Structure formats: C-alpha cells, structure tokens
Short mmCIF file of C-alpha atoms in Angstrom, two decimals:
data_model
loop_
_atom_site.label_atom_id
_atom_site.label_comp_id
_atom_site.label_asym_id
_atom_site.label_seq_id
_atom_site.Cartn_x
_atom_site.Cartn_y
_atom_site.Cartn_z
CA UNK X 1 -5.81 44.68 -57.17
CA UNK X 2 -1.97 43.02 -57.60
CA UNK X 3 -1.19 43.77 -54.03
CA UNK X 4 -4.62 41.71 -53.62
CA UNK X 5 -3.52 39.16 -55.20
CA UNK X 6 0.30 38.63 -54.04
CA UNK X 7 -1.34 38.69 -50.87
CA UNK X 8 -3.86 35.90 -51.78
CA UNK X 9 -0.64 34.35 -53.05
CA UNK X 10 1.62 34.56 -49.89
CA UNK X 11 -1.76 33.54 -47.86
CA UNK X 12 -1.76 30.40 -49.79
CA UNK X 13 1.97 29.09 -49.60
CA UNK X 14 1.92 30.23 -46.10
CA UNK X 15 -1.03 27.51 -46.09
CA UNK X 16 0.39 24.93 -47.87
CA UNK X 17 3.54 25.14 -45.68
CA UNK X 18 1.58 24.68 -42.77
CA UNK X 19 -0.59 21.57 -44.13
CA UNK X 20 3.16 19.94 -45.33
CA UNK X 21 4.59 20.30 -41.94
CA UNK X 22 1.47 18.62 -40.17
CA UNK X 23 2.00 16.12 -42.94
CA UNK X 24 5.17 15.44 -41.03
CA UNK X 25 4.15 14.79 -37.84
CA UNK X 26 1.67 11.91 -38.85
CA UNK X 27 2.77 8.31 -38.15
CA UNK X 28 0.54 7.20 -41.53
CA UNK X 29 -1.57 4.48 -39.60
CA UNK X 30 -4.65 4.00 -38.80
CA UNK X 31 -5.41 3.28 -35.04
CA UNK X 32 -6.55 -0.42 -35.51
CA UNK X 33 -7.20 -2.61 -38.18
CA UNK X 34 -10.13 -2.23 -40.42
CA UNK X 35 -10.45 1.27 -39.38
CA UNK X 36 -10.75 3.81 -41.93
CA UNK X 37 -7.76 4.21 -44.64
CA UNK X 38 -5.62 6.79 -43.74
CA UNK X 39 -4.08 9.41 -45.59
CA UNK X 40 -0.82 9.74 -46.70
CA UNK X 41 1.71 12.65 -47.36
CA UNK X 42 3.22 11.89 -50.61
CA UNK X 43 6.47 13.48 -50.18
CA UNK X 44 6.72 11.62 -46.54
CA UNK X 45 5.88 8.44 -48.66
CA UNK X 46 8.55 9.43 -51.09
CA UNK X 47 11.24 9.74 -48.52
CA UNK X 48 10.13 6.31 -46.85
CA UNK X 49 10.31 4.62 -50.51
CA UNK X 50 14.14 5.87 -50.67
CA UNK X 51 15.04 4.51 -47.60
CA UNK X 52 13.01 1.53 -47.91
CA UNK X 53 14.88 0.89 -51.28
CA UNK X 54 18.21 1.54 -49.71
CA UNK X 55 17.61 -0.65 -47.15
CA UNK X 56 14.90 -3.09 -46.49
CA UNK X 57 14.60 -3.58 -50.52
CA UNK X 58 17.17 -6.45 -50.57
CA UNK X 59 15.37 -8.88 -48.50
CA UNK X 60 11.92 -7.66 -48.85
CA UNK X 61 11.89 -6.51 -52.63
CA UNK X 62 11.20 -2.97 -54.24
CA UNK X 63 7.92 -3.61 -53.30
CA UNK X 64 7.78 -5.32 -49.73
CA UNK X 65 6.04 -8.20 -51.58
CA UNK X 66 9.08 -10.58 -49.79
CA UNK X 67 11.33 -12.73 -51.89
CA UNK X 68 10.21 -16.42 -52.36
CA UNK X 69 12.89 -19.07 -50.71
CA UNK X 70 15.01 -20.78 -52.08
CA UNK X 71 16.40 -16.86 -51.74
CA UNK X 72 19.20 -17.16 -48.49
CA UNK X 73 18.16 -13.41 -48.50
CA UNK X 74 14.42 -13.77 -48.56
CA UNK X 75 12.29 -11.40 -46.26
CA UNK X 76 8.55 -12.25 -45.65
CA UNK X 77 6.06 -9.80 -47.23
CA UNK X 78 5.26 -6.93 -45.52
CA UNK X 79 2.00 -5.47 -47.21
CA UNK X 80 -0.68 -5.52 -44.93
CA UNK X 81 1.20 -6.14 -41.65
CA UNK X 82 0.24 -3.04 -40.15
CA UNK X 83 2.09 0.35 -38.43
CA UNK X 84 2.68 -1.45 -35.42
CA UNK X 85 4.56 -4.10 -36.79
CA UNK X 86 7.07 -2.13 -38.98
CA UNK X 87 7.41 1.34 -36.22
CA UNK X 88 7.99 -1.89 -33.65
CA UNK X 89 10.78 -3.65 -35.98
CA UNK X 90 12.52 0.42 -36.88
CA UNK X 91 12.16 1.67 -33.48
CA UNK X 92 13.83 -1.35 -31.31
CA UNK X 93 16.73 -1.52 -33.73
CA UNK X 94 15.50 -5.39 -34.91
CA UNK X 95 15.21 -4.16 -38.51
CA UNK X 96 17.22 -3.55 -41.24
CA UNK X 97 19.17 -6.65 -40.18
CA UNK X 98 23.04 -6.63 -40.67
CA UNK X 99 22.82 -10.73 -41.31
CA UNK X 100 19.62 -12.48 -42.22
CA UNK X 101 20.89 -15.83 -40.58
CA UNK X 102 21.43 -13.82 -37.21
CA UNK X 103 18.74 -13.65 -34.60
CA UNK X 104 15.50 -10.97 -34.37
CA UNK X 105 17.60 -9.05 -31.26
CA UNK X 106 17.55 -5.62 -30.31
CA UNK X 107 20.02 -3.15 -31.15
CA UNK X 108 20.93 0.34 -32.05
CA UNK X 109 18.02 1.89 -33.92
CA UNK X 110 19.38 2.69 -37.20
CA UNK X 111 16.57 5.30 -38.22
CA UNK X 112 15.74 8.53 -36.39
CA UNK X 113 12.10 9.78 -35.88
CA UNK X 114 10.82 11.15 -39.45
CA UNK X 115 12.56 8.42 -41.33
CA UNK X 116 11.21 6.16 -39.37
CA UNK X 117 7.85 7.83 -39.95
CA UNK X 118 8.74 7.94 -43.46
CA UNK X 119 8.99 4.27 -44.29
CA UNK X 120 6.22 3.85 -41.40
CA UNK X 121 4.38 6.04 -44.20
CA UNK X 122 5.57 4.01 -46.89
CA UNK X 123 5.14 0.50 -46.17
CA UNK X 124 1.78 1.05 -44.83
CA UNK X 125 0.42 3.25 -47.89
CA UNK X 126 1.02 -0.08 -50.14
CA UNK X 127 -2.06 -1.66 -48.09
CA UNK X 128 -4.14 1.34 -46.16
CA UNK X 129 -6.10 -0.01 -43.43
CA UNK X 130 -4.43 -3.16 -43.11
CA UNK X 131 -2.84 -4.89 -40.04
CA UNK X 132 -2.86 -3.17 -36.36
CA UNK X 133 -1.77 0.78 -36.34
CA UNK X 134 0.44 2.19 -33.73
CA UNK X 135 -1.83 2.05 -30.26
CA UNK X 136 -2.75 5.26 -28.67
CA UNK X 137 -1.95 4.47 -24.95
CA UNK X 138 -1.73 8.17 -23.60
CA UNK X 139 -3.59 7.20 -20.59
CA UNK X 140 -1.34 4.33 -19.83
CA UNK X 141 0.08 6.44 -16.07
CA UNK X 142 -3.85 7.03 -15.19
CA UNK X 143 -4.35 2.69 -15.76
CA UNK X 144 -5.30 -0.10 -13.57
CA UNK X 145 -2.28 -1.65 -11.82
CA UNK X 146 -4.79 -4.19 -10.67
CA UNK X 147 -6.23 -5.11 -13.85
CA UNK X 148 -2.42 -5.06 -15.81
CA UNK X 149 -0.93 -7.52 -12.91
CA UNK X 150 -4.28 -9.51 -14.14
CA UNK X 151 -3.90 -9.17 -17.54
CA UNK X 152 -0.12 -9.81 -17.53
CA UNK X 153 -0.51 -12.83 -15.48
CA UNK X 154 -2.85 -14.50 -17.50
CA UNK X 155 -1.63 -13.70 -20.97
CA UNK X 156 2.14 -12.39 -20.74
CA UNK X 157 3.98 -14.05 -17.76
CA UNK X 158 4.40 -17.73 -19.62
CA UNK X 159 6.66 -16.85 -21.91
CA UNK X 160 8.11 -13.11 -19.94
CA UNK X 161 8.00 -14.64 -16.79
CA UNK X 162 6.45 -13.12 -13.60
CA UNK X 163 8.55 -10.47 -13.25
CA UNK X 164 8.53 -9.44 -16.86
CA UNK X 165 12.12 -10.49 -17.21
CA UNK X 166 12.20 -12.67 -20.19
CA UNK X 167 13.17 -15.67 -18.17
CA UNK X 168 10.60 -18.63 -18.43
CA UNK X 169 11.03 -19.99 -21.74
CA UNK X 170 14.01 -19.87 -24.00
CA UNK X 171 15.16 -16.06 -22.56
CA UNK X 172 16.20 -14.33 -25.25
CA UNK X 173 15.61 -16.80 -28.21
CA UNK X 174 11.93 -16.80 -27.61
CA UNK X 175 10.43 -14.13 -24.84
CA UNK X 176 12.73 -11.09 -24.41
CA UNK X 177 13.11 -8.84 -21.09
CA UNK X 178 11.01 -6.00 -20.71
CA UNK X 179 13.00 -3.81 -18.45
CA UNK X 180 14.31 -1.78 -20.90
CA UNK X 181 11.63 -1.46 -23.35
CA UNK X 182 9.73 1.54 -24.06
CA UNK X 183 5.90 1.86 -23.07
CA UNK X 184 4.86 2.68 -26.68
CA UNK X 185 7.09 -0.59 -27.99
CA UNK X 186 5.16 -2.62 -25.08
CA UNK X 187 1.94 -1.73 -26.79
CA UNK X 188 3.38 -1.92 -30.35
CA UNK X 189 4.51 -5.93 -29.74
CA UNK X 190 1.18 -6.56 -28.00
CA UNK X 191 -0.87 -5.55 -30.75
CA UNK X 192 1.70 -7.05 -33.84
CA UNK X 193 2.79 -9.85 -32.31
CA UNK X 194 6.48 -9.93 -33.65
CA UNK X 195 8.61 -13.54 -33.87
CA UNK X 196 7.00 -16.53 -32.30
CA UNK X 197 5.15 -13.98 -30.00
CA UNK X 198 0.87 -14.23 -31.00
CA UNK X 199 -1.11 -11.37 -31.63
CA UNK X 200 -3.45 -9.96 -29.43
CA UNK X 201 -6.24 -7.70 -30.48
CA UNK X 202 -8.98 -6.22 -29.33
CA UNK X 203 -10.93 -9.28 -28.85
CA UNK X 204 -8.38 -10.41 -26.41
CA UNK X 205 -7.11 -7.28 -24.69
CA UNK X 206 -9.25 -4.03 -24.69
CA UNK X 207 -7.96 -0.61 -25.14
CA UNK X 208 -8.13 -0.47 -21.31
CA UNK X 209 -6.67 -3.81 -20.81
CA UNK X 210 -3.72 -2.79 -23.07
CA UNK X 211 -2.94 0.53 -21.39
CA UNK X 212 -3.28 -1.57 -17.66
CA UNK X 213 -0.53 -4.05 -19.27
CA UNK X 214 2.08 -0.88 -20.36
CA UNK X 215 1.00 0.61 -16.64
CA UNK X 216 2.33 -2.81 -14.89
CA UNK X 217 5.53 -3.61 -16.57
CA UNK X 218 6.35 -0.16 -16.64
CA UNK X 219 5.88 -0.22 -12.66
CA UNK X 220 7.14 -3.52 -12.36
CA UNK X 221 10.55 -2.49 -13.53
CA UNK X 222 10.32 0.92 -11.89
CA UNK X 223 9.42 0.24 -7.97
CA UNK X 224 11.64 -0.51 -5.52
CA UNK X 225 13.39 -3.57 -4.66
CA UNK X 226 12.21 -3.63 -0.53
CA UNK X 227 13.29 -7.73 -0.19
CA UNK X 228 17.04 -7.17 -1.11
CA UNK X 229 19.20 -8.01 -3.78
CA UNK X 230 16.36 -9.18 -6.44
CA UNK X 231 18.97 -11.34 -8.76
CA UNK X 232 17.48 -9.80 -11.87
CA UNK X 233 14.22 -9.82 -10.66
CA UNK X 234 13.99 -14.01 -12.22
CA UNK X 235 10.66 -14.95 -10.31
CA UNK X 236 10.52 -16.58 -7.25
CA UNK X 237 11.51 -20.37 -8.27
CA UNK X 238 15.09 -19.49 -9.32
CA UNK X 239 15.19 -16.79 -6.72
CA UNK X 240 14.66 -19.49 -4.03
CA UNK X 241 17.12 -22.11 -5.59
CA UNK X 242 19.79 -19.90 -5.48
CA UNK X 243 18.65 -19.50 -1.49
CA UNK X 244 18.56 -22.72 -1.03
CA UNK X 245 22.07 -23.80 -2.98
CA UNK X 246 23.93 -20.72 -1.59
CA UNK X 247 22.61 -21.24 2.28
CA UNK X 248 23.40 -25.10 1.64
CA UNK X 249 26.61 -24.33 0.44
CA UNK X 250 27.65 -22.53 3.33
CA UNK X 251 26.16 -24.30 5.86
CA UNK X 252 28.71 -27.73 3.94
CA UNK X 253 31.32 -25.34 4.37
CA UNK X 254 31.01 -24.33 8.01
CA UNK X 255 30.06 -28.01 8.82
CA UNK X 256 32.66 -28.98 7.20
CA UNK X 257 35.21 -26.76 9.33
CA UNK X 258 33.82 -27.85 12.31
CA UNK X 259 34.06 -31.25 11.83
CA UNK X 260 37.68 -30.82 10.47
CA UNK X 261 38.57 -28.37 13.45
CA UNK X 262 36.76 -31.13 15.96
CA UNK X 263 39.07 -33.79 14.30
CA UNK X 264 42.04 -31.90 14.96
CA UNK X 265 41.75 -31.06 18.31
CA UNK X 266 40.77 -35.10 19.59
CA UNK X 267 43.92 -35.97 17.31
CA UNK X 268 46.03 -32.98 19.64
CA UNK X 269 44.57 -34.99 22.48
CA UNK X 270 45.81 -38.55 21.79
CA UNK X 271 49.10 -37.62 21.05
CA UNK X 272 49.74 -36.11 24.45
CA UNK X 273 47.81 -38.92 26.38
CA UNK X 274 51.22 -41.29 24.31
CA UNK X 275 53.33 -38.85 25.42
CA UNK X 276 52.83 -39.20 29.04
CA UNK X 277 52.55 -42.67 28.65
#
C-alpha cells in the first residue's frame, strides 16, 4: 500500500509538470475578439506582471490603465487592446520605449520568447477576450498570390506603396517598409492596427484574405528582381523619374560635349583660314 501511494504521488507531479510546461508554450490569447476567454497560467502571468512592472509600468501604470496627460510620461491604456497589439509592439522592438517623445520605430527586441509570452499573458489576463488575439496564419505558403496582390492593392498599397516598401505617404513617419518584417508581425499589424495604421478585422479581411496578404508581401520581397537594378523596389512613378532625370542628364552632358567639341574645331578652322591670309 505506501509503494501504492508514492507511486500515485510521483504519477501526479510527473502530471503537474507536464500541464506547467504546456502552460508555457501558450501565447494567452484568444484567436479573435469576442471569442471565448482564455485561460491563463498563473505563474506565466506572474512573470509577465514583473516585467511589466519593471518596464512598461512607468508610462502605462501598475495596472496598464495608462496615465492621464498632463503626465510627459503618459502611456495610453492597454486593457482590452488585444494579444496582437502588445506580441506586435514586444516582438518588433517598438515597445518598452527608451524616450516617450521619440518616434513608434523598430528596433532591437528587448524581450526574448517566454517573456514576451509572459507579459503577452499578463496584459491580456487584465481583460480576457478583449481586442484581436495573435492570428493563426499557418497556411499563409499554401495562399492565394492572386487574391493577396488584390487584397494588398486595394487596402494596403496607399499608405505601403505598391511594392510594399513604405514609400507613398510619409515613409517611415506614417507607413513603414515591409521587407524586413516577419509574416506573423504582417498579420499581427493587420489585425491591431498599430499608430495611425486602421484596424482591419474580419469584416474587412477574412481569415483567407489575411493569409493571401502575408503570402504576397512575403513574395513580393522574396522574388527576383528580372528588370534590373529595382532602386528599392519604390513603385514605378519614382522608378521612372529617376529614368527620365538620369537619361536626361546624360543625354545634357553628351550634347553638351558635342556642341563644345563642334565649337572648338570651327574656332581651329578660322584661325588657320587668318593665317594664310
């Protein structure tokens, strides 16, 4: 009967180990918003409450609840914006900010994967079932290049430009360039919307939309380059006007030494015509 029971007893850490370290591996968000809440691991949530404290707390309070202006530190609130927004903000190195006055850029992400997860857990456990949660797009290689060239066209290129380079409207102030962004942080911004940049859900892209919009600027940046030298793939309007001011600039030039070389040689004749004279 003991060796029963230390059994039973090994049997049941052994299971409690195993439920903890699936814990882990959860992002804490639900798949869209309005879905059902999800649950949370409490010591992943405990983890993402220490780093959140150590370093989002200052401008977003010990709660995320934001800190009311006239604050110069003030963050906006962030219960209820979703797994999306915040895994977006950690993973492309936006958030924590160094300077609240500088601009929303990417840079080096400061968190690795499970704290990331952790205040991903966090944050999102102070409103469950709130705001968009991180998109599945696992099919995203099997999607419509058709339909994402569509999609893109009509709801992306204004602001990213044709070619997805961030180009057509303010660069880097207002629509920033996809070539190096990652196919899950594609999806992530899509759904959140982050900066001046709108949401769009379900209602505007589909699940199949979305994936055929990851599939297209992740080709996009990918194929080859079979016109030349693509001049950071800008579109085809500034392409062409540097054509057209490099080709006119060298056609001036060799018109110009032409005429100049022309010049010289009717000035080469005169002079010998007085000479003989």
């Amino acid at each position: 009967m003991p060796a029963f029971r230390v059994l039973a007893r090994r049997a049941g850490l052994v299971a409690l180990a195993v439920a903890a370290t699936g814990a882990l591996t959860l992002t804490a968000a639900a798949t869209e918003a309005g879905s059902e809440a999800p649950e949370f691991d409490p010591d992943l949530v405990s983890l993402g409450n220490q780093l959140f404290q150590a370093n989002c707390a200052t401008c977003h309070g010990d709660g995320a609840e934001g800190l009311v202006s006239p604050d110069p530190s003030g963050g906006p609130s962030l219960i209820g914006v979703g797994a999306a927004s915040v895994d977006f903000m950690l993973r492309t190195g936006r958030m924590p900010m160094t300077n609240q006055f500088d601009r929303l850029a990417r840079s080096t992400p400061k968190f690795d994967a499970t704290e990331r997860a952790a205040i991903v857990a966090f944050v999102t456990s102070l409103a469950p079932g709130e705001g968009p949660g991180i998109p599945d797009i696992s099919g995203y290689e099997g999607a419509s290049l058709a339909r994402g060239l569509e999609q893109f066209t009509t709801n992306c290129a204004a602001c990213h430009g044709p070619t997805a380079a961030g180009v057509a409207v303010g660069q880097r102030d207002v629509s920033s360039d996809l070539g190096i962004t990652e196919p899950i942080e594609i999806a992530e911004a899509i759904r959140s919307g982050p900066g001046v940049m709108p949401v769009f859900g379900e209602d505007v892209l589909t699940q199949e939309d979305l994936e055929a919009v990851v599939a297209w600027v992740v080709d996009l940046r990918d194929r080859e380059q079979p016109g030349g030298l693509s001049i950071g793939r800008s579109g085809p309007v500034s392409e062409g006007m540097v054509a057209w001011v490099v080709g006119l600039g060298l056609l001036g030039v060799v018109m110009y030494l032409l005429g100049d070389k022309a010049g010289d040689t009717g000035h080469g004749h005169d002079v010998e015509e007085d000479e003989r004279a």
